[in-house]
Tab-separated table of C-alpha atoms in Angstrom:
chain	number	residue	atom	x	y	z
A	514	MET	CA	-16.547	13.669	17.339
A	515	LYS	CA	-14.628	14.745	14.296
A	516	LYS	CA	-11.796	12.591	13.151
A	517	ILE	CA	-8.821	13.053	10.744
A	518	ALA	CA	-6.505	10.749	9.054
A	519	ILE	CA	-3.012	12.240	8.433
A	520	ILE	CA	-0.876	10.444	5.795
A	521	THR	CA	2.752	11.717	6.258
A	522	ALA	CA	4.467	11.617	2.843
A	523	ARG	CA	7.526	13.651	2.238
A	524	GLY	CA	9.413	13.447	-0.969
A	525	GLY	CA	12.869	13.105	0.388
A	526	SER	CA	13.370	9.380	1.071
A	527	LYS	CA	17.030	8.587	1.061
A	528	ARG	CA	17.293	4.899	1.328
A	529	ILE	CA	14.767	4.200	-1.355
A	530	PRO	CA	14.400	7.192	-3.662
A	531	ARG	CA	10.680	8.213	-4.146
A	532	LYS	CA	9.817	5.405	-1.880
A	533	ASN	CA	6.311	6.853	-1.007
A	534	ILE	CA	4.980	6.588	-4.455
A	535	ARG	CA	7.010	3.694	-5.822
A	536	ASN	CA	4.957	0.982	-7.546
A	537	PHE	CA	3.951	-1.743	-5.087
A	538	LEU	CA	2.194	-4.583	-6.689
A	539	GLY	CA	0.584	-2.553	-9.292
A	540	LYS	CA	0.051	0.879	-7.807
A	541	PRO	CA	1.902	3.487	-5.763
A	542	ILE	CA	2.602	2.172	-2.281
A	543	MET	CA	0.903	5.390	-0.702
A	544	ALA	CA	-2.269	4.428	-2.472
A	545	TYR	CA	-2.814	1.572	-0.075
A	546	SER	CA	-2.901	3.972	2.998
A	547	ILE	CA	-5.206	6.378	1.316
A	548	GLU	CA	-7.638	3.662	0.261
A	549	ALA	CA	-7.630	2.036	3.713
A	550	ALA	CA	-8.375	5.389	5.287
A	551	LEU	CA	-11.247	6.263	2.936
A	552	GLN	CA	-12.787	2.778	2.949
A	553	SER	CA	-12.960	2.751	6.782
A	554	ALA	CA	-15.489	5.374	6.557
A	555	VAL	CA	-14.533	6.650	10.102
A	556	PHE	CA	-12.677	9.891	9.224
A	557	ASP	CA	-14.219	13.254	8.331
A	558	GLU	CA	-10.965	14.140	6.625
A	559	VAL	CA	-8.252	11.968	4.838
A	560	MET	CA	-5.249	14.357	4.019
A	561	VAL	CA	-1.705	13.844	2.938
A	562	SER	CA	0.986	16.021	4.512
A	563	THR	CA	3.709	16.501	1.913
A	564	GLU	CA	5.949	19.066	0.331
A	565	ASP	CA	6.239	17.447	-3.037
A	566	GLU	CA	3.997	18.291	-5.957
A	567	GLU	CA	4.166	14.796	-7.504
A	568	ILE	CA	3.133	13.268	-4.253
A	569	ALA	CA	0.325	15.707	-3.926
A	570	ASP	CA	-1.085	15.066	-7.361
A	571	LEU	CA	-0.985	11.245	-6.826
A	572	ALA	CA	-2.610	11.746	-3.406
A	573	ARG	CA	-5.450	13.676	-5.042
A	574	GLN	CA	-5.905	11.110	-7.655
A	575	TYR	CA	-6.620	8.473	-4.992
A	576	GLY	CA	-9.100	10.629	-3.224
A	577	ALA	CA	-6.975	12.294	-0.359
A	578	LYS	CA	-7.118	16.095	0.238
A	579	ILE	CA	-4.033	18.519	0.287
A	580	PRO	CA	-5.307	21.524	1.820
A	581	PHE	CA	-1.861	23.020	2.375
A	582	PHE	CA	1.882	21.908	1.908
A	583	ARG	CA	4.400	21.170	4.583
A	584	SER	CA	6.654	23.801	5.765
A	585	GLU	CA	10.411	23.727	5.048
A	586	LYS	CA	11.065	22.841	8.584
A	587	THR	CA	8.885	19.686	8.764
A	588	ALA	CA	10.083	18.502	5.273
A	589	GLY	CA	13.600	18.092	6.344
A	590	ASP	CA	15.539	15.049	7.319
A	591	PHE	CA	15.439	15.806	11.051
A	592	ALA	CA	11.635	16.480	11.339
A	593	SER	CA	9.733	14.041	13.548
A	594	THR	CA	6.356	12.380	13.103
A	595	ASN	CA	5.240	14.506	16.035
A	596	ASP	CA	6.518	17.618	14.417
A	597	VAL	CA	4.566	16.980	11.301
A	598	LEU	CA	1.385	16.086	13.019
A	599	LEU	CA	1.405	19.190	15.284
A	600	GLU	CA	1.925	21.366	12.375
A	601	VAL	CA	-1.082	19.673	10.442
A	602	LEU	CA	-3.407	20.215	13.503
A	603	GLU	CA	-2.233	23.769	13.905
A	604	GLU	CA	-2.842	24.555	10.242
A	605	TYR	CA	-6.422	23.234	10.497
A	606	GLU	CA	-6.947	25.241	13.481
A	607	LYS	CA	-6.001	28.445	11.735
A	608	ARG	CA	-8.746	27.430	9.126
A	609	GLY	CA	-11.323	27.103	11.727
A	610	GLU	CA	-11.390	23.268	11.789
A	611	HIS	CA	-10.834	21.298	14.977
A	612	PHE	CA	-10.684	17.493	15.251
A	613	GLU	CA	-11.081	15.516	18.524
A	614	ALA	CA	-9.309	12.429	17.211
A	615	GLY	CA	-6.764	11.655	14.590
A	616	CYS	CA	-4.845	8.815	12.976
A	617	CYS	CA	-1.283	9.230	11.509
A	618	ILE	CA	-0.887	6.543	8.793
A	619	TYR	CA	2.564	6.044	7.174
A	620	PRO	CA	2.566	6.036	3.393
A	621	THR	CA	4.564	2.846	3.041
A	622	ALA	CA	2.206	0.661	5.074
A	623	PRO	CA	0.226	-1.686	2.675
A	624	PHE	CA	-0.621	-4.016	5.524
A	625	VAL	CA	-2.899	-1.400	7.018
A	626	THR	CA	-6.613	-2.056	6.122
A	627	ALA	CA	-9.927	-0.346	6.485
A	628	GLU	CA	-10.966	-2.925	9.024
A	629	LYS	CA	-7.903	-2.346	11.151
A	630	LEU	CA	-8.294	1.347	11.168
A	631	LYS	CA	-11.987	1.144	11.926
A	632	SER	CA	-11.433	-1.332	14.911
A	633	ALA	CA	-8.516	0.712	16.263
A	634	MET	CA	-10.400	3.955	16.205
A	635	GLU	CA	-13.340	2.453	17.952
A	636	LYS	CA	-11.065	1.023	20.669
A	637	LEU	CA	-9.416	4.267	21.220
A	638	ILE	CA	-12.679	6.297	21.405
A	639	ALA	CA	-14.408	3.709	23.592
A	640	GLY	CA	-11.628	4.081	26.218
A	641	THR	CA	-9.782	6.821	27.971
A	642	ALA	CA	-6.265	6.263	26.597
A	643	ASP	CA	-4.477	8.976	24.853
A	644	THR	CA	-2.981	6.975	22.053
A	645	LEU	CA	-3.318	3.439	20.351
A	646	ILE	CA	-0.393	1.924	18.832
A	647	PRO	CA	-0.172	-1.244	16.604
A	648	VAL	CA	2.494	-3.587	18.014
A	649	VAL	CA	3.915	-6.970	17.344
A	650	GLU	CA	5.506	-9.450	19.829
A	651	PHE	CA	9.158	-10.040	19.585
A	652	SER	CA	9.696	-13.431	17.685
A	653	TYR	CA	12.580	-14.069	20.352
A	654	PRO	CA	12.675	-12.642	23.867
A	655	PRO	CA	15.039	-9.631	24.015
A	656	LYS	CA	15.944	-10.469	27.567
A	657	ARG	CA	17.856	-13.561	26.071
A	658	ALA	CA	19.719	-11.355	23.677
A	659	MET	CA	23.494	-11.943	23.119
A	660	VAL	CA	26.153	-9.289	22.544
A	661	VAL	CA	29.698	-9.301	21.304
A	662	ARG	CA	32.099	-7.708	23.781
A	663	ASP	CA	35.891	-7.687	23.033
A	664	GLY	CA	35.323	-10.004	20.180
A	665	LEU	CA	33.695	-12.611	22.350
A	666	LEU	CA	29.970	-13.614	22.318
A	667	GLN	CA	28.060	-13.473	25.833
A	668	PHE	CA	24.658	-12.869	27.193
A	669	GLY	CA	23.596	-9.250	27.420
A	670	ASP	CA	21.951	-10.080	30.802
A	671	LEU	CA	23.275	-13.096	32.624
A	672	ARG	CA	20.188	-13.127	34.811
A	673	TYR	CA	18.295	-14.549	31.958
A	674	MET	CA	20.919	-16.972	30.687
A	675	ASP	CA	19.018	-20.208	31.994
A	676	SER	CA	15.522	-18.765	31.381
A	677	ARG	CA	13.161	-20.611	29.238
A	678	SER	CA	11.610	-18.380	26.464
A	679	GLN	CA	8.097	-19.467	27.496
A	680	ASP	CA	8.738	-18.327	31.125
A	681	LEU	CA	9.474	-14.745	30.101
A	682	GLU	CA	7.086	-11.815	30.018
A	683	LYS	CA	5.929	-11.186	26.407
A	684	GLU	CA	7.620	-8.035	24.834
A	685	TYR	CA	6.388	-6.011	22.079
A	686	HIS	CA	7.650	-3.426	19.469
A	687	ASP	CA	5.904	-0.730	17.383
A	688	VAL	CA	5.125	-1.959	13.793
A	689	GLY	CA	5.388	1.585	12.365
A	690	GLN	CA	2.169	1.504	10.416
A	691	PHE	CA	-0.292	3.947	12.070
A	692	TYR	CA	-1.060	5.696	15.322
A	693	CYS	CA	-4.597	6.668	16.626
A	694	PHE	CA	-4.700	9.553	19.058
A	695	ARG	CA	-6.863	12.055	20.926
A	696	THR	CA	-5.791	15.460	19.612
A	697	GLU	CA	-5.957	17.328	22.832
A	698	ALA	CA	-3.925	14.768	24.685
A	699	PHE	CA	-1.321	14.620	21.943
A	700	LYS	CA	-0.939	18.443	21.779
A	701	LYS	CA	-0.581	18.444	25.635
A	702	ASN	CA	1.958	15.469	25.567
A	703	GLY	CA	3.728	16.689	22.355
A	704	LYS	CA	4.546	13.054	21.609
A	705	LEU	CA	2.546	10.100	20.488
A	706	MET	CA	4.565	7.876	22.889
A	707	LEU	CA	3.588	9.608	25.969
A	708	GLY	CA	0.445	9.399	28.065
A	709	LYS	CA	-1.850	6.254	28.340
A	710	ILE	CA	-1.243	4.055	25.445
A	711	LEU	CA	-3.415	1.238	24.314
A	712	PRO	CA	-1.849	-1.682	22.429
A	713	TYR	CA	-3.219	-3.129	19.201
A	714	VAL	CA	-1.587	-6.455	18.661
A	715	VAL	CA	-1.132	-7.667	15.105
A	716	SER	CA	0.706	-10.772	13.683
A	717	GLU	CA	4.030	-11.049	12.419
A	718	THR	CA	2.734	-11.935	9.032
A	719	GLU	CA	1.307	-8.449	8.789
A	720	VAL	CA	4.422	-6.514	9.674
A	721	GLN	CA	7.444	-5.576	7.542
A	722	ASP	CA	9.813	-2.634	7.754
A	723	ILE	CA	10.675	-1.278	4.356
A	724	ASP	CA	14.104	0.280	4.544
A	725	ASN	CA	15.911	-1.293	1.513
A	726	GLU	CA	15.460	-3.408	-1.681
A	727	ALA	CA	15.306	-6.691	0.078
A	728	ASP	CA	12.647	-5.385	2.625
A	729	TRP	CA	10.502	-4.227	-0.321
A	730	GLN	CA	10.609	-7.689	-1.903
A	731	ILE	CA	9.654	-9.318	1.394
A	732	ALA	CA	6.894	-6.949	1.863
A	733	GLU	CA	5.409	-7.923	-1.456
A	734	ILE	CA	5.545	-11.592	-0.762
A	735	LYS	CA	3.895	-11.005	2.703
A	736	TYR	CA	1.256	-8.803	1.393
A	737	GLN	CA	0.318	-11.333	-1.310
A	738	ALA	CA	0.237	-14.044	1.314
A	739	MET	CA	-1.929	-11.887	3.585
A	740	ARG	CA	-4.381	-11.236	0.686
A	741	GLN	CA	-4.583	-14.887	-0.267
A	742	THR	CA	-5.441	-15.747	3.485
A	743	GLU	CA	-8.168	-13.049	3.551
A	744	MET	CA	-9.687	-14.484	0.273
A	745	ARG	CA	-9.745	-18.043	1.701
A	746	GLY	CA	-11.505	-16.759	4.710
A	747	ASP	CA	-14.267	-15.262	2.395
A	748	LEU	CA	-15.031	-18.629	0.691
């Protein structure tokens, strides 16, 4: 079974300019995703999808391939991850290359490791699901959320006003790091979030959205803590 890692790294980040190649604890943040994919040793191809020459040059320096550049359509602000992946698979097909399974890895996901990618791909391939998605449990039950209506605070759903947190069903959200998928199922569904989806549960300490400067600083702190924990485990 041929497998491809697709790292989606366009150049037009708005909230944090040049976010995908900004220095994160000593090297471009995108390098962490490339290195994890290569070190996992499970992919026949590790490529970066971009329209940006500088990003492409850095990607090559860290060992990824740039067999083609993104189209103008998938480089825009309104293109989805699904659009990018479908374009990549289609371009490879035009070149006579077909992959049975793939993994979309975001370029700002330093918490992704080779071990996670390897175990995630193995779990996907061993089963019959279309997609595998890393998720993390909500730290507080969403069913007990409160809202402000007409200037007053109230429970969003009164049915859960007296519920104990430990009695409610666990709920999870996508961590936005990577997605493993079977290519034929993905092309049929058209979206990663459709079909049979396996969960890959990770801890809160290995999750951090990076949308602003504060997020970036928190991510660096959490990453350093994660690495220290891993090092202690090796002792």
